[in-house]
mmCIF file of C-alpha atoms and ligand atoms in Angstrom:
data_model
loop_
_atom_site.group_PDB
_atom_site.id
_atom_site.type_symbol
_atom_site.label_atom_id
_atom_site.label_comp_id
_atom_site.label_asym_id
_atom_site.label_seq_id
_atom_site.Cartn_x
_atom_site.Cartn_y
_atom_site.Cartn_z
ATOM 1 C CA MET A 1091 120.332 66.391 80.021
ATOM 2 C CA VAL A 1092 118.902 69.861 79.655
ATOM 3 C CA TRP A 1093 118.132 72.072 82.638
ATOM 4 C CA GLU A 1094 115.001 74.078 82.253
ATOM 5 C CA THR A 1095 114.601 77.203 84.300
ATOM 6 C CA GLN A 1096 111.228 78.384 85.508
ATOM 7 C CA ASP A 1097 110.130 81.785 86.683
ATOM 8 C CA ARG A 1098 108.733 81.160 90.183
ATOM 9 C CA LEU A 1099 106.293 84.013 89.766
ATOM 10 C CA THR A 1100 104.599 82.334 86.834
ATOM 11 C CA ALA A 1101 105.379 78.646 87.516
ATOM 12 C CA GLU A 1102 103.589 78.593 90.866
ATOM 13 C CA PRO A 1103 99.894 79.326 91.330
ATOM 14 C CA ALA A 1104 99.317 82.991 92.137
ATOM 15 C CA ALA A 1105 98.987 83.669 95.853
ATOM 16 C CA LYS A 1106 95.987 85.535 97.165
ATOM 17 C CA ALA A 1107 96.453 89.310 96.917
ATOM 18 C CA VAL A 1108 97.300 90.988 100.222
ATOM 19 C CA LEU A 1109 97.056 94.662 99.255
ATOM 20 C CA ASP A 1110 93.436 95.749 99.380
ATOM 21 C CA LYS A 1111 91.918 98.698 97.500
ATOM 22 C CA LYS A 1112 92.499 101.119 100.389
ATOM 23 C CA LEU A 1113 96.152 100.148 100.762
ATOM 24 C CA LYS A 1114 96.726 100.466 97.019
ATOM 25 C CA ALA A 1115 95.143 103.921 97.108
ATOM 26 C CA ASP A 1116 97.436 104.861 100.027
ATOM 27 C CA ILE A 1117 100.431 103.648 98.037
ATOM 28 C CA LYS A 1118 99.425 105.682 94.996
ATOM 29 C CA ALA A 1119 98.987 108.771 97.199
ATOM 30 C CA LEU A 1120 102.439 108.235 98.718
ATOM 31 C CA CYS A 1121 103.992 107.904 95.264
ATOM 32 C CA LYS A 1122 102.736 111.382 94.378
ATOM 33 C CA LEU A 1123 104.820 112.880 97.206
ATOM 34 C CA TYR A 1124 108.094 111.803 95.593
ATOM 35 C CA PRO A 1125 109.865 112.707 92.346
ATOM 36 C CA ASN A 1126 109.295 109.150 91.093
ATOM 37 C CA LYS A 1127 107.287 106.271 92.481
ATOM 38 C CA GLN A 1128 110.313 104.090 93.230
ATOM 39 C CA ALA A 1129 111.501 106.762 95.696
ATOM 40 C CA ALA A 1130 108.408 106.075 97.817
ATOM 41 C CA LEU A 1131 109.461 102.503 98.577
ATOM 42 C CA LEU A 1132 110.474 103.023 102.235
ATOM 43 C CA PRO A 1133 107.290 104.818 103.331
ATOM 44 C CA ILE A 1134 105.260 102.277 101.374
ATOM 45 C CA LEU A 1135 106.943 99.411 103.226
ATOM 46 C CA HIS A 1136 106.160 101.224 106.505
ATOM 47 C CA ARG A 1137 102.529 101.674 105.518
ATOM 48 C CA VAL A 1138 102.046 98.061 104.455
ATOM 49 C CA GLN A 1139 103.798 96.735 107.564
ATOM 50 C CA ALA A 1140 101.675 98.979 109.802
ATOM 51 C CA LYS A 1141 98.547 97.629 108.152
ATOM 52 C CA ARG A 1142 99.528 93.948 107.838
ATOM 53 C CA GLY A 1143 101.820 93.580 110.854
ATOM 54 C CA HIS A 1144 104.647 92.300 108.662
ATOM 55 C CA LEU A 1145 105.725 92.141 105.037
ATOM 56 C CA PRO A 1146 104.728 88.809 103.522
ATOM 57 C CA ASP A 1147 106.300 87.739 100.214
ATOM 58 C CA GLN A 1148 103.090 88.395 98.328
ATOM 59 C CA ALA A 1149 102.997 92.001 99.579
ATOM 60 C CA LEU A 1150 106.542 92.542 98.290
ATOM 61 C CA ILE A 1151 105.566 91.145 94.895
ATOM 62 C CA GLU A 1152 102.538 93.436 94.713
ATOM 63 C CA ILE A 1153 104.547 96.482 95.825
ATOM 64 C CA ALA A 1154 107.180 95.682 93.183
ATOM 65 C CA ASP A 1155 104.467 95.508 90.564
ATOM 66 C CA LEU A 1156 102.983 98.866 91.574
ATOM 67 C CA LEU A 1157 106.398 100.568 91.625
ATOM 68 C CA GLU A 1158 107.677 98.867 88.473
ATOM 69 C CA LEU A 1159 110.571 97.340 90.390
ATOM 70 C CA SER A 1160 111.633 93.708 90.502
ATOM 71 C CA PRO A 1161 110.513 91.721 93.564
ATOM 72 C CA ALA A 1162 114.231 91.198 94.308
ATOM 73 C CA GLN A 1163 114.789 94.958 94.576
ATOM 74 C CA VAL A 1164 111.900 95.308 97.023
ATOM 75 C CA LEU A 1165 113.091 92.271 98.979
ATOM 76 C CA ASP A 1166 116.638 93.709 99.168
ATOM 77 C CA THR A 1167 115.299 96.924 100.683
ATOM 78 C CA ALA A 1168 112.905 95.188 103.072
ATOM 79 C CA GLY A 1169 115.693 92.855 104.185
ATOM 80 C CA PHE A 1170 118.283 95.592 104.676
ATOM 81 C CA TYR A 1171 116.547 97.646 107.356
ATOM 82 C CA ASP A 1172 115.892 96.322 110.883
ATOM 83 C CA MET A 1173 112.580 98.139 111.103
ATOM 84 C CA TYR A 1174 110.985 95.898 108.518
ATOM 85 C CA THR A 1175 109.973 92.363 109.296
ATOM 86 C CA ARG A 1176 108.936 89.575 106.982
ATOM 87 C CA GLN A 1177 107.894 87.361 109.893
ATOM 88 C CA LYS A 1178 104.605 87.729 111.680
ATOM 89 C CA ARG A 1179 105.097 89.516 114.989
ATOM 90 C CA GLY A 1180 103.232 89.426 118.253
ATOM 91 C CA LYS A 1181 100.700 92.036 119.321
ATOM 92 C CA HIS A 1182 103.483 94.087 120.911
ATOM 93 C CA LEU A 1183 107.062 94.536 119.776
ATOM 94 C CA ILE A 1184 109.655 94.893 122.533
ATOM 95 C CA GLY A 1185 112.983 96.324 121.422
ATOM 96 C CA VAL A 1186 115.871 96.330 123.859
ATOM 97 C CA CYS A 1187 118.628 98.748 122.922
ATOM 98 C CA GLU A 1188 121.982 96.992 122.821
ATOM 99 C CA SER A 1189 124.158 99.901 121.741
ATOM 100 C CA LEU A 1190 127.064 101.089 123.863
ATOM 101 C CA SER A 1191 125.451 103.444 126.402
ATOM 102 C CA CYS A 1192 122.633 101.032 127.126
ATOM 103 C CA GLU A 1193 124.962 98.068 127.272
ATOM 104 C CA LEU A 1194 127.178 99.891 129.775
ATOM 105 C CA CYS A 1195 124.095 100.735 131.854
ATOM 106 C CA GLY A 1196 122.734 97.186 132.014
ATOM 107 C CA SER A 1197 120.697 96.425 128.896
ATOM 108 C CA GLY A 1198 122.186 92.921 129.000
ATOM 109 C CA GLU A 1199 120.464 92.310 132.330
ATOM 110 C CA ILE A 1200 117.189 93.701 130.981
ATOM 111 C CA LEU A 1201 117.369 91.425 127.969
ATOM 112 C CA LYS A 1202 118.213 88.433 130.132
ATOM 113 C CA ALA A 1203 115.275 89.177 132.449
ATOM 114 C CA LEU A 1204 112.881 89.604 129.510
ATOM 115 C CA LYS A 1205 114.035 86.343 127.937
ATOM 116 C CA LYS A 1206 113.388 84.564 131.213
ATOM 117 C CA LYS A 1207 110.007 86.220 131.851
ATOM 118 C CA LEU A 1208 108.689 85.729 128.324
ATOM 119 C CA LYS A 1209 110.438 82.382 127.762
ATOM 120 C CA ILE A 1210 111.663 83.447 124.323
ATOM 121 C CA GLU A 1211 114.875 84.463 122.617
ATOM 122 C CA PRO A 1212 115.322 87.658 120.573
ATOM 123 C CA GLY A 1213 113.479 87.268 117.279
ATOM 124 C CA GLN A 1214 110.819 85.032 118.820
ATOM 125 C CA THR A 1215 107.204 85.597 119.830
ATOM 126 C CA THR A 1216 105.541 84.366 123.018
ATOM 127 C CA LYS A 1217 103.204 81.391 122.681
ATOM 128 C CA ASP A 1218 100.168 83.569 123.396
ATOM 129 C CA GLY A 1219 101.190 85.889 120.539
ATOM 130 C CA LYS A 1220 101.364 88.921 122.810
ATOM 131 C CA PHE A 1221 105.034 89.874 122.659
ATOM 132 C CA THR A 1222 107.861 89.675 120.154
ATOM 133 C CA LEU A 1223 111.311 90.403 121.544
ATOM 134 C CA ILE A 1224 114.096 91.943 119.474
ATOM 135 C CA THR A 1225 117.304 93.841 120.096
ATOM 136 C CA MET A 1226 117.733 97.273 118.564
ATOM 137 C CA GLN A 1227 120.487 99.738 117.931
ATOM 138 C CA CYS A 1228 120.595 103.175 119.594
ATOM 139 C CA LEU A 1229 117.104 104.523 120.205
ATOM 140 C CA GLY A 1230 118.371 108.083 120.604
ATOM 141 C CA ALA A 1231 117.858 108.059 124.358
ATOM 142 C CA CYS A 1232 121.423 107.338 125.488
ATOM 143 C CA ASP A 1233 121.117 109.754 128.420
ATOM 144 C CA TYR A 1234 118.277 107.567 129.716
ATOM 145 C CA ALA A 1235 120.043 104.226 129.270
ATOM 146 C CA PRO A 1236 119.086 101.475 129.375
ATOM 147 C CA ALA A 1237 116.209 102.155 127.025
ATOM 148 C CA VAL A 1238 113.466 99.817 125.862
ATOM 149 C CA LEU A 1239 110.965 100.565 123.121
ATOM 150 C CA ILE A 1240 107.606 98.813 123.266
ATOM 151 C CA ASP A 1241 105.546 99.560 120.173
ATOM 152 C CA GLU A 1242 105.633 103.377 120.094
ATOM 153 C CA THR A 1243 106.441 103.927 123.777
ATOM 154 C CA LEU A 1244 109.981 104.528 124.985
ATOM 155 C CA TYR A 1245 110.812 103.326 128.480
ATOM 156 C CA LYS A 1246 113.824 105.084 129.984
ATOM 157 C CA THR A 1247 116.340 104.021 132.620
ATOM 158 C CA VAL A 1248 114.631 100.673 132.849
ATOM 159 C CA THR A 1249 115.432 98.285 135.678
ATOM 160 C CA ALA A 1250 114.637 94.577 135.820
ATOM 161 C CA ASP A 1251 112.271 95.270 138.754
ATOM 162 C CA GLN A 1252 110.088 97.466 136.543
ATOM 163 C CA LEU A 1253 109.587 94.898 133.804
ATOM 164 C CA ASP A 1254 106.380 93.320 135.148
ATOM 165 C CA SER A 1255 104.607 96.662 135.368
ATOM 166 C CA ILE A 1256 106.001 97.798 132.015
ATOM 167 C CA LEU A 1257 104.726 94.641 130.312
ATOM 168 C CA GLN A 1258 101.337 95.019 132.005
ATOM 169 C CA GLU A 1259 101.086 98.643 130.909
ATOM 170 C CA ALA A 1260 102.060 97.741 127.333
ATOM 171 C CA ASP A 1261 99.338 95.114 127.103
ATOM 172 C CA LYS A 1262 96.488 97.153 128.644
HETATM 173 S S1 FES B 983 122.672 103.498 123.300
HETATM 174 FE FE1 FES B 983 120.679 102.924 123.887
HETATM 175 S S2 FES B 983 119.511 104.644 123.420
HETATM 176 FE FE2 FES B 983 121.468 105.162 122.671
#
């Protein structure tokens, strides 16, 4: 018996492109800011994620093609950093800091309360698609522990009692 290998990229029907003209132009502009285009990979992943909400496989393939990298190299980078997600996220991303200062100041209680309120575990999204809950490492606000980051807003010295109003404010 002979095993035949197939290149998944050519053996399967091509997926619909996810990078539109504008995004490709943004990527090309970002490449010009770096000594070589491969060096622009991190900001490009940020840009695509900001636009698409996550980094689907097809986006990684297209980025690899534009940067003359292998899809595996782009996937390795996207998978290494916490700030990139390959799963679709909710409208708002809630990050609870679980590093030492925050943990000592009660981030565990905050996380527990959020899990109960939102009825999800870290890494999951609420049924209505509004919130995705994750844990994060130090947010650089240790003197205001426990800290919670919702989208771009940092909430300091958070208590469980404040969570309802914080969630309301985040989803205004
Ligand atoms: S430990 Fe939480 S912000 Fe630094």
